[in-house]
Short mmCIF file of C-alpha atoms in Angstrom, two decimals:
data_model
loop_
_atom_site.label_atom_id
_atom_site.label_comp_id
_atom_site.label_asym_id
_atom_site.label_seq_id
_atom_site.Cartn_x
_atom_site.Cartn_y
_atom_site.Cartn_z
CA MET E 1 261.02 149.51 126.29
CA THR E 2 263.66 148.58 123.78
CA ILE E 3 263.67 145.86 121.15
CA SER E 4 266.57 143.45 121.53
CA MET E 5 268.23 141.89 118.54
CA GLN E 6 266.65 138.56 119.53
CA GLN E 7 263.20 140.19 119.40
CA LEU E 8 263.97 141.52 115.93
CA ALA E 9 265.03 137.98 114.93
CA ASP E 10 261.98 136.30 116.42
CA ARG E 11 259.64 134.42 114.10
CA MET E 12 255.88 134.15 114.46
CA GLY E 13 256.02 130.40 114.55
CA GLY E 14 259.18 130.24 116.64
CA VAL E 15 262.61 129.23 115.47
CA SER E 16 263.01 125.59 114.57
CA GLN E 17 266.29 124.31 116.01
CA ARG E 18 268.54 122.53 113.57
CA SER E 19 271.63 120.94 114.87
CA TYR E 20 273.31 121.35 111.43
CA GLU E 21 272.25 125.01 110.84
CA THR E 22 275.10 127.35 110.14
CA ARG E 23 273.30 130.30 108.58
CA THR E 24 272.46 133.56 110.34
CA GLU E 25 268.80 134.64 110.66
CA ASP E 26 269.33 137.15 107.83
CA GLU E 27 270.79 134.42 105.57
CA ARG E 28 267.84 132.10 106.30
CA ASP E 29 265.32 134.84 105.40
CA TYR E 30 267.19 135.63 102.19
CA ALA E 31 267.24 131.98 101.19
CA ARG E 32 263.53 131.55 101.87
CA ILE E 33 262.72 134.49 99.66
CA VAL E 34 264.79 133.45 96.63
CA HIS E 35 263.66 129.82 96.79
CA SER E 36 259.95 130.62 97.06
CA ALA E 37 257.45 130.02 94.31
CA ALA E 38 255.99 133.51 94.80
CA PHE E 39 259.39 135.06 94.06
CA ARG E 40 259.89 132.98 90.94
CA ARG E 41 256.47 134.01 89.60
CA LEU E 42 257.68 137.59 89.46
CA GLN E 43 259.58 136.72 86.28
CA GLY E 44 256.20 136.48 84.54
CA LYS E 45 254.62 139.63 85.90
CA THR E 46 254.60 143.02 84.34
CA GLN E 47 256.75 145.87 85.59
CA THR E 48 256.09 148.92 83.36
CA LEU E 49 256.09 147.55 79.82
CA GLY E 50 254.28 144.25 79.24
CA VAL E 51 256.39 141.07 79.53
CA ALA E 52 256.04 140.40 75.82
CA GLU E 53 256.62 143.98 74.64
CA SER E 54 260.32 143.61 73.85
CA ASP E 55 263.11 141.03 73.82
CA PHE E 56 264.64 142.22 77.08
CA PRO E 57 261.84 143.47 79.32
CA ARG E 58 262.16 144.40 82.94
CA THR E 59 259.77 142.21 84.85
CA ARG E 60 258.87 142.38 88.53
CA LEU E 61 261.68 139.88 89.12
CA THR E 62 264.45 141.84 87.40
CA HIS E 63 263.12 145.04 88.98
CA SER E 64 263.31 143.36 92.46
CA LEU E 65 266.88 142.26 91.78
CA GLU E 66 267.87 145.82 90.80
CA VAL E 67 266.17 147.24 93.88
CA ALA E 68 268.10 144.76 96.04
CA ARG E 69 271.39 145.83 94.49
CA ILE E 70 270.64 149.54 94.99
CA GLY E 71 269.38 148.90 98.53
CA SER E 72 272.68 147.13 99.37
CA GLY E 73 274.56 150.04 97.80
CA ILE E 74 272.65 152.53 99.97
CA VAL E 75 273.49 150.65 103.17
CA GLN E 76 277.16 150.23 102.20
CA ALA E 77 277.42 153.95 101.32
CA LEU E 78 275.73 154.97 104.63
CA ARG E 79 278.07 152.67 106.58
CA ARG E 80 281.17 154.29 105.00
CA ARG E 81 279.79 157.84 105.48
CA LEU E 82 278.92 157.18 109.11
CA ALA E 83 282.56 156.07 109.55
CA GLY E 84 283.75 159.37 108.21
CA HIS E 85 284.39 158.42 104.56
CA GLY E 86 282.54 160.22 101.75
CA PRO E 87 279.95 163.06 102.01
CA ALA E 88 279.23 164.04 105.63
CA LEU E 89 275.85 163.37 107.15
CA GLY E 90 275.93 166.24 109.63
CA LEU E 91 275.36 164.00 112.69
CA ARG E 92 277.04 164.08 116.08
CA GLU E 93 279.49 161.32 116.88
CA ALA E 94 277.07 159.53 119.22
CA GLN E 95 274.31 159.74 116.59
CA ARG E 96 276.60 158.28 113.95
CA ALA E 97 277.37 155.36 116.21
CA ASP E 98 273.71 154.74 116.96
CA VAL E 99 272.67 154.74 113.29
CA ALA E 100 275.65 152.62 112.26
CA ALA E 101 274.56 149.97 114.75
CA LEU E 102 271.03 150.25 113.39
CA LEU E 103 271.89 149.63 109.73
CA PRO E 104 270.69 146.28 108.38
CA SER E 105 273.15 143.73 107.10
CA ASP E 106 273.59 143.35 103.38
CA GLN E 107 271.57 140.13 103.47
CA GLN E 108 268.79 141.76 105.44
CA ILE E 109 268.31 144.76 103.12
CA GLN E 110 268.52 142.56 100.05
CA CYS E 111 265.90 140.20 101.57
CA ILE E 112 263.53 143.16 102.17
CA CYS E 113 264.10 144.56 98.68
CA LEU E 114 263.67 141.25 96.95
CA ALA E 115 260.40 140.68 98.76
CA HIS E 116 258.89 144.14 98.35
CA ASP E 117 256.84 143.40 95.21
CA ILE E 118 256.10 139.72 95.82
CA GLY E 119 252.39 140.33 96.23
CA HIS E 120 251.68 142.10 92.98
CA PRO E 121 249.08 140.39 90.82
CA PRO E 122 249.24 139.74 87.04
CA PHE E 123 249.10 142.74 84.68
CA GLY E 124 250.38 145.27 87.18
CA HIS E 125 247.99 147.96 88.40
CA GLY E 126 245.27 146.77 86.02
CA GLY E 127 245.11 143.44 87.80
CA GLU E 128 245.32 145.17 91.19
CA MET E 129 242.37 147.42 90.40
CA ALA E 130 240.29 144.49 89.14
CA LEU E 131 240.89 142.50 92.35
CA ASN E 132 240.22 145.48 94.53
CA PHE E 133 236.89 146.03 92.75
CA HIS E 134 235.72 142.48 93.25
CA MET E 135 236.95 142.35 96.87
CA ARG E 136 235.58 145.82 97.84
CA GLU E 137 232.94 144.27 100.09
CA HIS E 138 235.36 141.65 101.49
CA GLY E 139 238.34 143.60 102.77
CA GLY E 140 239.71 144.85 99.42
CA PHE E 141 242.99 144.08 97.69
CA GLU E 142 246.28 145.97 97.48
CA GLY E 143 249.61 144.64 96.20
CA ASN E 144 251.72 145.58 99.17
CA GLY E 145 249.13 144.20 101.57
CA GLN E 146 249.24 140.92 99.60
CA THR E 147 253.02 140.93 100.00
CA LEU E 148 252.61 140.77 103.78
CA ARG E 149 249.94 138.07 103.38
CA ILE E 150 252.18 135.88 101.25
CA LEU E 151 255.23 136.26 103.46
CA GLY E 152 253.40 135.85 106.74
CA ARG E 153 250.64 133.37 105.85
CA LEU E 154 250.48 131.77 102.40
CA GLU E 155 253.96 130.54 101.35
CA SER E 156 254.66 126.90 102.22
CA TYR E 157 257.62 127.12 104.56
CA SER E 158 255.45 126.53 107.63
CA GLN E 159 251.94 125.28 108.35
CA GLN E 160 250.45 128.61 109.48
CA HIS E 161 253.11 131.37 109.17
CA GLY E 162 254.10 131.42 105.51
CA MET E 163 257.82 131.94 105.12
CA ASN E 164 258.06 132.50 108.92
CA LEU E 165 260.53 135.33 108.42
CA THR E 166 262.07 137.32 111.23
CA ARG E 167 260.19 140.28 112.66
CA ARG E 168 262.70 142.72 111.18
CA SER E 169 262.29 141.34 107.64
CA LEU E 170 258.52 141.54 107.79
CA LEU E 171 258.59 145.01 109.37
CA GLY E 172 260.85 146.12 106.54
CA VAL E 173 258.27 145.25 103.87
CA LEU E 174 255.41 146.87 105.83
CA LYS E 175 255.28 149.99 103.65
CA TYR E 176 251.88 151.11 104.81
CA PRO E 177 251.10 150.37 108.50
CA ALA E 178 247.40 151.07 108.37
CA PRO E 179 244.54 148.54 107.64
CA TYR E 180 242.37 148.75 104.55
CA SER E 181 239.24 149.39 106.61
CA LYS E 182 240.75 152.48 108.20
CA VAL E 183 242.05 154.22 105.06
CA VAL E 184 239.65 153.22 102.30
CA ASN E 185 237.31 155.86 100.93
CA GLN E 186 233.99 154.95 102.45
CA GLN E 187 231.88 156.37 99.63
CA PRO E 188 230.29 153.33 97.92
CA LEU E 189 230.37 152.83 94.21
CA ASN E 190 227.07 153.02 92.41
CA PRO E 191 225.34 149.63 92.67
CA GLY E 192 225.05 147.69 89.46
CA VAL E 193 228.04 149.42 87.84
CA GLY E 194 230.46 146.91 86.37
CA LEU E 195 234.26 146.87 86.50
CA THR E 196 234.80 148.04 82.92
CA GLU E 197 232.37 150.93 83.30
CA LEU E 198 234.39 152.76 85.97
CA ARG E 199 237.25 155.19 85.52
CA ALA E 200 240.62 153.84 86.73
CA GLY E 201 240.83 156.46 89.44
CA LEU E 202 237.81 155.03 91.19
CA LEU E 203 239.31 151.52 91.24
CA LYS E 204 242.72 152.21 92.80
CA PRO E 205 243.05 150.71 96.29
CA PRO E 206 244.33 152.63 99.31
CA LYS E 207 247.94 152.13 100.42
CA CYS E 208 247.51 149.70 103.30
CA TYR E 209 247.78 146.22 104.72
CA LEU E 210 244.80 143.89 104.53
CA ASP E 211 242.59 143.58 107.63
CA SER E 212 242.99 139.80 107.32
CA GLU E 213 246.68 140.29 108.35
CA ALA E 214 245.91 142.37 111.48
CA ASP E 215 247.26 139.58 113.70
CA ILE E 216 250.59 139.64 111.85
CA VAL E 217 250.92 143.37 112.21
CA ALA E 218 250.03 143.21 115.88
CA TRP E 219 252.88 140.70 116.33
CA LEU E 220 255.25 142.88 114.37
CA LEU E 221 254.59 145.95 116.49
CA ALA E 222 254.17 144.23 119.87
CA PRO E 223 257.70 144.95 121.20
CA PHE E 224 257.34 148.76 120.59
CA VAL E 225 255.94 151.01 123.36
CA GLY E 226 252.29 152.03 122.97
CA ASP E 227 253.01 155.58 121.92
CA ASP E 228 255.32 154.37 119.12
CA ARG E 229 252.78 151.84 117.93
CA GLU E 230 250.01 154.47 117.84
CA ARG E 231 252.08 157.05 116.05
CA LEU E 232 253.46 154.59 113.49
CA GLN E 233 249.89 153.65 112.51
CA ALA E 234 248.69 157.27 112.23
CA ILE E 235 246.95 158.31 109.00
CA VAL E 236 246.14 161.58 107.28
CA ALA E 237 242.63 162.01 105.80
CA GLY E 238 242.27 162.29 102.06
CA ALA E 239 240.22 164.86 100.21
CA GLU E 240 236.53 164.14 99.66
CA GLY E 241 236.17 160.93 97.68
CA GLU E 242 239.84 159.93 98.18
CA HIS E 243 241.55 157.36 100.38
CA ALA E 244 243.36 158.32 103.59
CA LYS E 245 247.09 157.70 103.75
CA PRO E 246 249.49 156.30 106.35
CA CYS E 247 252.03 158.86 107.65
CA HIS E 248 255.05 156.83 108.86
CA LYS E 249 257.21 153.78 108.21
CA GLY E 250 260.18 151.99 109.72
CA PHE E 251 263.85 152.70 109.02
CA ASP E 252 264.48 149.63 106.88
CA THR E 253 261.34 150.34 104.93
CA ALA E 254 262.61 153.83 104.16
CA LEU E 255 265.85 152.39 102.80
CA MET E 256 263.93 149.91 100.62
CA GLU E 257 261.62 152.65 99.30
CA LEU E 258 264.58 154.82 98.33
CA ALA E 259 266.05 151.89 96.40
CA ASP E 260 262.68 151.27 94.76
CA ASP E 261 262.23 154.94 93.77
CA ILE E 262 265.70 155.17 92.31
CA SER E 263 265.20 151.93 90.41
CA TYR E 264 261.95 152.82 88.71
CA GLY E 265 262.98 156.43 88.20
CA VAL E 266 266.12 155.54 86.33
CA HIS E 267 265.88 151.95 85.04
CA ASP E 268 262.33 152.15 83.75
CA LEU E 269 263.43 155.19 81.79
CA GLU E 270 266.28 153.05 80.31
CA ASP E 271 263.73 150.59 78.95
CA ALA E 272 261.64 153.38 77.45
CA THR E 273 264.70 154.98 75.88
CA SER E 274 265.96 151.70 74.43
CA LEU E 275 262.59 151.22 72.74
CA ASP E 276 262.67 154.80 71.36
CA LEU E 277 259.61 155.76 73.32
CA VAL E 278 261.43 158.54 75.15
CA ARG E 279 263.54 160.82 73.00
CA PRO E 280 266.02 163.70 73.58
CA GLN E 281 263.34 166.31 73.14
CA ASP E 282 261.34 164.69 75.97
CA TRP E 283 264.41 164.86 78.16
CA ALA E 284 264.93 168.58 77.36
CA ALA E 285 261.22 169.38 77.99
CA SER E 286 261.12 167.50 81.29
CA MET E 287 264.31 169.17 82.62
CA ALA E 288 263.06 172.60 81.54
CA ARG E 289 259.87 172.15 83.69
CA ALA E 290 261.89 171.10 86.77
CA ASP E 291 262.34 173.89 89.24
CA ASN E 292 264.98 172.51 91.58
CA LEU E 293 267.55 170.16 90.08
CA PRO E 294 270.69 169.18 92.00
CA ALA E 295 273.87 171.19 91.36
CA TRP E 296 275.78 168.05 90.31
CA PHE E 297 273.25 167.22 87.60
CA ASP E 298 274.69 168.31 84.27
CA GLN E 299 271.54 167.76 82.18
CA ASP E 300 273.15 168.49 78.79
CA ARG E 301 276.10 166.17 79.27
CA LEU E 302 274.11 163.42 80.92
CA GLY E 303 271.33 163.77 78.33
CA LYS E 304 273.81 163.28 75.50
CA LEU E 305 275.14 160.18 77.22
CA PHE E 306 271.63 158.82 77.97
CA PHE E 307 270.62 159.05 74.28
CA GLY E 308 273.99 158.02 72.91
CA GLU E 309 275.48 154.55 72.43
CA PRO E 310 274.32 151.81 74.84
CA TYR E 311 277.57 151.93 76.76
CA GLN E 312 277.17 155.72 77.17
CA ARG E 313 273.63 155.25 78.47
CA LYS E 314 275.03 152.80 81.06
CA GLU E 315 277.64 155.41 82.04
CA ALA E 316 274.94 158.02 82.60
CA ILE E 317 272.73 155.64 84.56
CA GLY E 318 275.63 154.61 86.74
CA GLU E 319 276.50 158.21 87.53
CA ILE E 320 272.92 159.26 88.29
CA VAL E 321 272.26 156.23 90.54
CA HIS E 322 275.57 156.65 92.43
CA ARG E 323 275.01 160.39 92.93
CA LEU E 324 271.50 159.82 94.22
CA ILE E 325 272.75 157.22 96.65
CA LEU E 326 275.48 159.61 97.98
CA SER E 327 272.75 162.35 98.33
CA ILE E 328 270.69 160.43 100.90
CA VAL E 329 270.30 162.16 104.25
CA LEU E 330 269.31 160.85 107.65
CA VAL E 331 266.53 162.55 109.58
CA GLU E 332 265.63 162.05 113.21
CA ASP E 333 261.94 162.16 114.31
CA GLU E 334 262.16 162.80 118.02
CA ALA E 335 258.45 161.93 118.52
CA PHE E 336 259.41 158.23 118.31
CA GLN E 337 261.29 156.51 121.12
CA HIS E 338 262.69 153.45 119.30
CA PRO E 339 265.57 154.08 116.86
CA MET E 340 264.00 151.70 114.28
CA LEU E 341 261.18 154.31 114.00
CA ARG E 342 263.03 157.42 115.14
CA TRP E 343 265.51 157.45 112.22
CA GLN E 344 264.49 157.85 108.61
CA ALA E 345 266.41 158.05 105.35
CA SER E 346 265.32 160.37 102.55
CA LEU E 347 266.48 162.28 99.51
CA PRO E 348 266.94 166.08 99.61
CA PRO E 349 264.29 168.10 97.65
CA ALA E 350 266.55 168.65 94.57
CA GLU E 351 267.22 164.96 94.16
CA ARG E 352 263.59 164.12 94.73
CA CYS E 353 262.73 166.65 91.98
CA LEU E 354 265.19 164.97 89.63
CA LEU E 355 263.61 161.55 90.24
CA ARG E 356 260.11 162.96 89.61
CA SER E 357 261.39 164.45 86.33
CA LEU E 358 262.94 161.18 85.20
CA HIS E 359 259.91 159.10 86.07
CA GLY E 360 257.63 161.77 84.66
CA MET E 361 259.03 160.96 81.19
CA VAL E 362 258.02 157.31 81.65
CA VAL E 363 254.57 158.35 82.84
CA SER E 364 253.92 160.75 79.92
CA ARG E 365 255.63 158.84 77.13
CA VAL E 366 254.88 155.23 78.14
CA ILE E 367 252.41 154.67 80.96
CA GLY E 368 250.04 157.47 79.92
CA LEU E 369 249.91 156.54 76.21
CA PRO E 370 246.50 155.26 75.01
CA GLY E 371 248.13 152.06 73.74
CA THR E 372 249.65 151.31 77.18
CA GLN E 373 246.36 152.15 78.90
CA MET E 374 244.58 149.76 76.52
CA LEU E 375 246.94 146.98 77.56
CA GLU E 376 246.37 147.79 81.23
CA PHE E 377 242.58 147.75 80.63
CA LYS E 378 242.90 144.39 78.85
CA GLY E 379 244.78 142.97 81.84
CA GLN E 380 242.16 144.44 84.16
CA ARG E 381 239.43 142.78 82.12
CA ILE E 382 241.22 139.36 82.08
CA VAL E 383 241.79 139.37 85.83
CA GLY E 384 238.27 140.58 86.61
CA ASP E 385 236.65 137.97 84.42
CA LEU E 386 238.80 135.20 85.87
CA PHE E 387 237.83 136.24 89.36
CA SER E 388 234.14 136.21 88.48
CA VAL E 389 234.30 132.71 87.10
CA TYR E 390 236.26 131.24 90.02
CA ALA E 391 234.09 133.04 92.59
CA SER E 392 230.87 131.87 90.92
CA ASP E 393 231.62 128.17 91.44
CA PRO E 394 234.94 127.68 93.31
CA MET E 395 234.64 123.93 93.76
CA ARG E 396 234.18 123.55 90.03
CA PHE E 397 236.98 125.75 88.71
CA LEU E 398 239.71 126.21 91.32
CA PRO E 399 242.74 123.91 91.29
CA GLU E 400 242.89 121.16 93.88
CA THR E 401 244.91 122.98 96.59
CA ALA E 402 242.74 126.08 96.40
CA ARG E 403 239.57 123.99 96.47
CA ARG E 404 240.73 122.36 99.69
CA GLN E 405 241.56 125.75 101.22
CA HIS E 406 238.17 127.08 100.13
CA ALA E 407 236.40 124.18 101.72
CA GLU E 408 238.31 124.65 104.97
CA ALA E 409 237.72 128.39 105.17
CA LEU E 410 236.18 129.40 108.47
CA ASP E 411 233.65 131.91 106.94
CA ALA E 412 232.52 133.51 103.67
CA GLU E 413 235.17 136.29 103.93
CA ALA E 414 237.98 133.75 104.24
CA ALA E 415 236.50 131.70 101.38
CA ILE E 416 236.38 134.55 98.91
CA ARG E 417 239.93 135.55 99.96
CA VAL E 418 241.07 132.10 98.77
CA VAL E 419 239.73 132.89 95.30
CA CYS E 420 241.52 136.29 95.42
CA ASP E 421 244.80 134.66 96.47
CA HIS E 422 244.64 132.24 93.58
CA VAL E 423 244.00 134.82 90.88
CA ALA E 424 246.56 137.21 92.41
CA SER E 425 249.25 134.44 92.27
CA LEU E 426 248.93 133.94 88.51
CA THR E 427 251.58 135.26 86.09
CA ASP E 428 250.48 137.32 83.12
CA GLU E 429 250.86 134.29 80.81
CA GLN E 430 248.98 131.98 83.14
CA ALA E 431 246.10 134.43 83.41
CA ALA E 432 245.97 134.92 79.65
CA ARG E 433 245.92 131.13 79.02
CA GLN E 434 243.16 130.57 81.57
CA PHE E 435 241.13 133.40 80.03
CA GLN E 436 241.51 131.89 76.57
CA LYS E 437 240.54 128.46 77.84
CA LEU E 438 237.41 129.80 79.44
CA PHE E 439 236.22 132.34 76.87
CA MET E 440 237.73 131.57 73.45
CA PRO E 441 236.42 128.67 71.31
CA LYS E 442 238.96 126.03 70.29
CA MET E 443 241.49 127.28 72.82
CA GLY E 444 242.76 125.28 75.79
CA SER E 445 243.11 121.60 76.57
CA VAL E 446 242.11 119.33 79.44
CA PHE E 447 245.84 118.70 79.92
CA ASP E 448 246.69 122.38 80.49
CA VAL E 449 248.39 122.94 83.86
CA MET E 450 246.28 125.17 86.12
#
């Protein structure tokens, strides 16, 4: 069985016919993303550094814009290379034609990249861990899983199907095609232990989609043959006490993840360098530990540029990003029948090592610092306490729309998921203000917008 272009463009709720419509399906999906409330909220959500940590922070919104630009650059470079311009890809002529026809349009890859972080809660991974802790008996919480939930169910472009995007757009953001219940570590936490008493490692959710979105995933994968569906959803068991992990992803997802990896590996380091958190000695130490850097990577010259004047840093960033894009290779997995699953894009080992080294500086000099971890813990505490309050008496504390959804929920699982959806939708600032209003004397007003 093959998937036709029409099947890839199908929407869960069907395509509403408009006599005046002139846009392509890709253009409609793109417009729905950028005009959505969930996308706008990303401007108030933490990327690596807190939103208020500097005058020019990267937020989830600016990160998503950069990922979209890099994703578009990857597709454009692959299109030129498949046509015989630029570094060769080592494919036969027939293979080059097949993959060239498979490449997403610029609008499509930008749509997928812009949407990839749309489900992340306030305060980054701290907020994610808090919500996963409170939802552990109700299907859990994971940011990528929430992305699919927002796109396919929650956003207000349709009555039941969220943004009602095309199948290909939704398949592109399905980073982890395995449900929470199948990959979560089944060892229960000690009863009676509170959120703030547990190590962060015990709170991290598995990489997954939420079981509440199983019907959306079933629709996404329906056109594939059974063997492809089964293989795509395969998992590998984790070590004792760890979550299992999905093994595979679609072609568009692989392109988006490369753009994401390049963005946070290079641009997050730019933020840390600009704030003098990462210094030349950190660069030298990180590169000395790397065992397999690319031949093109002149660490001394690029290091001097990176820690030079701002325009020199931009020159170094531009060169590194462009070289990484041109290093991408295409790999065929013959176990899959459909080309959307059969073909994958990846970085060679040397370029992957370079990205790990670059991001490692951010991990050791920014993310891993006690001060940063304290901020993450504070966000975790805020989100956890807000969830507890709203869950304790939803009809008293939730805003009007969420109260109505809670009252209409079909069962207790769906009702508690409404609480989770509300807390996850908050920006960092909204969550902080609501926490102050609830827990700090003389803070907050009856006229505050919920």
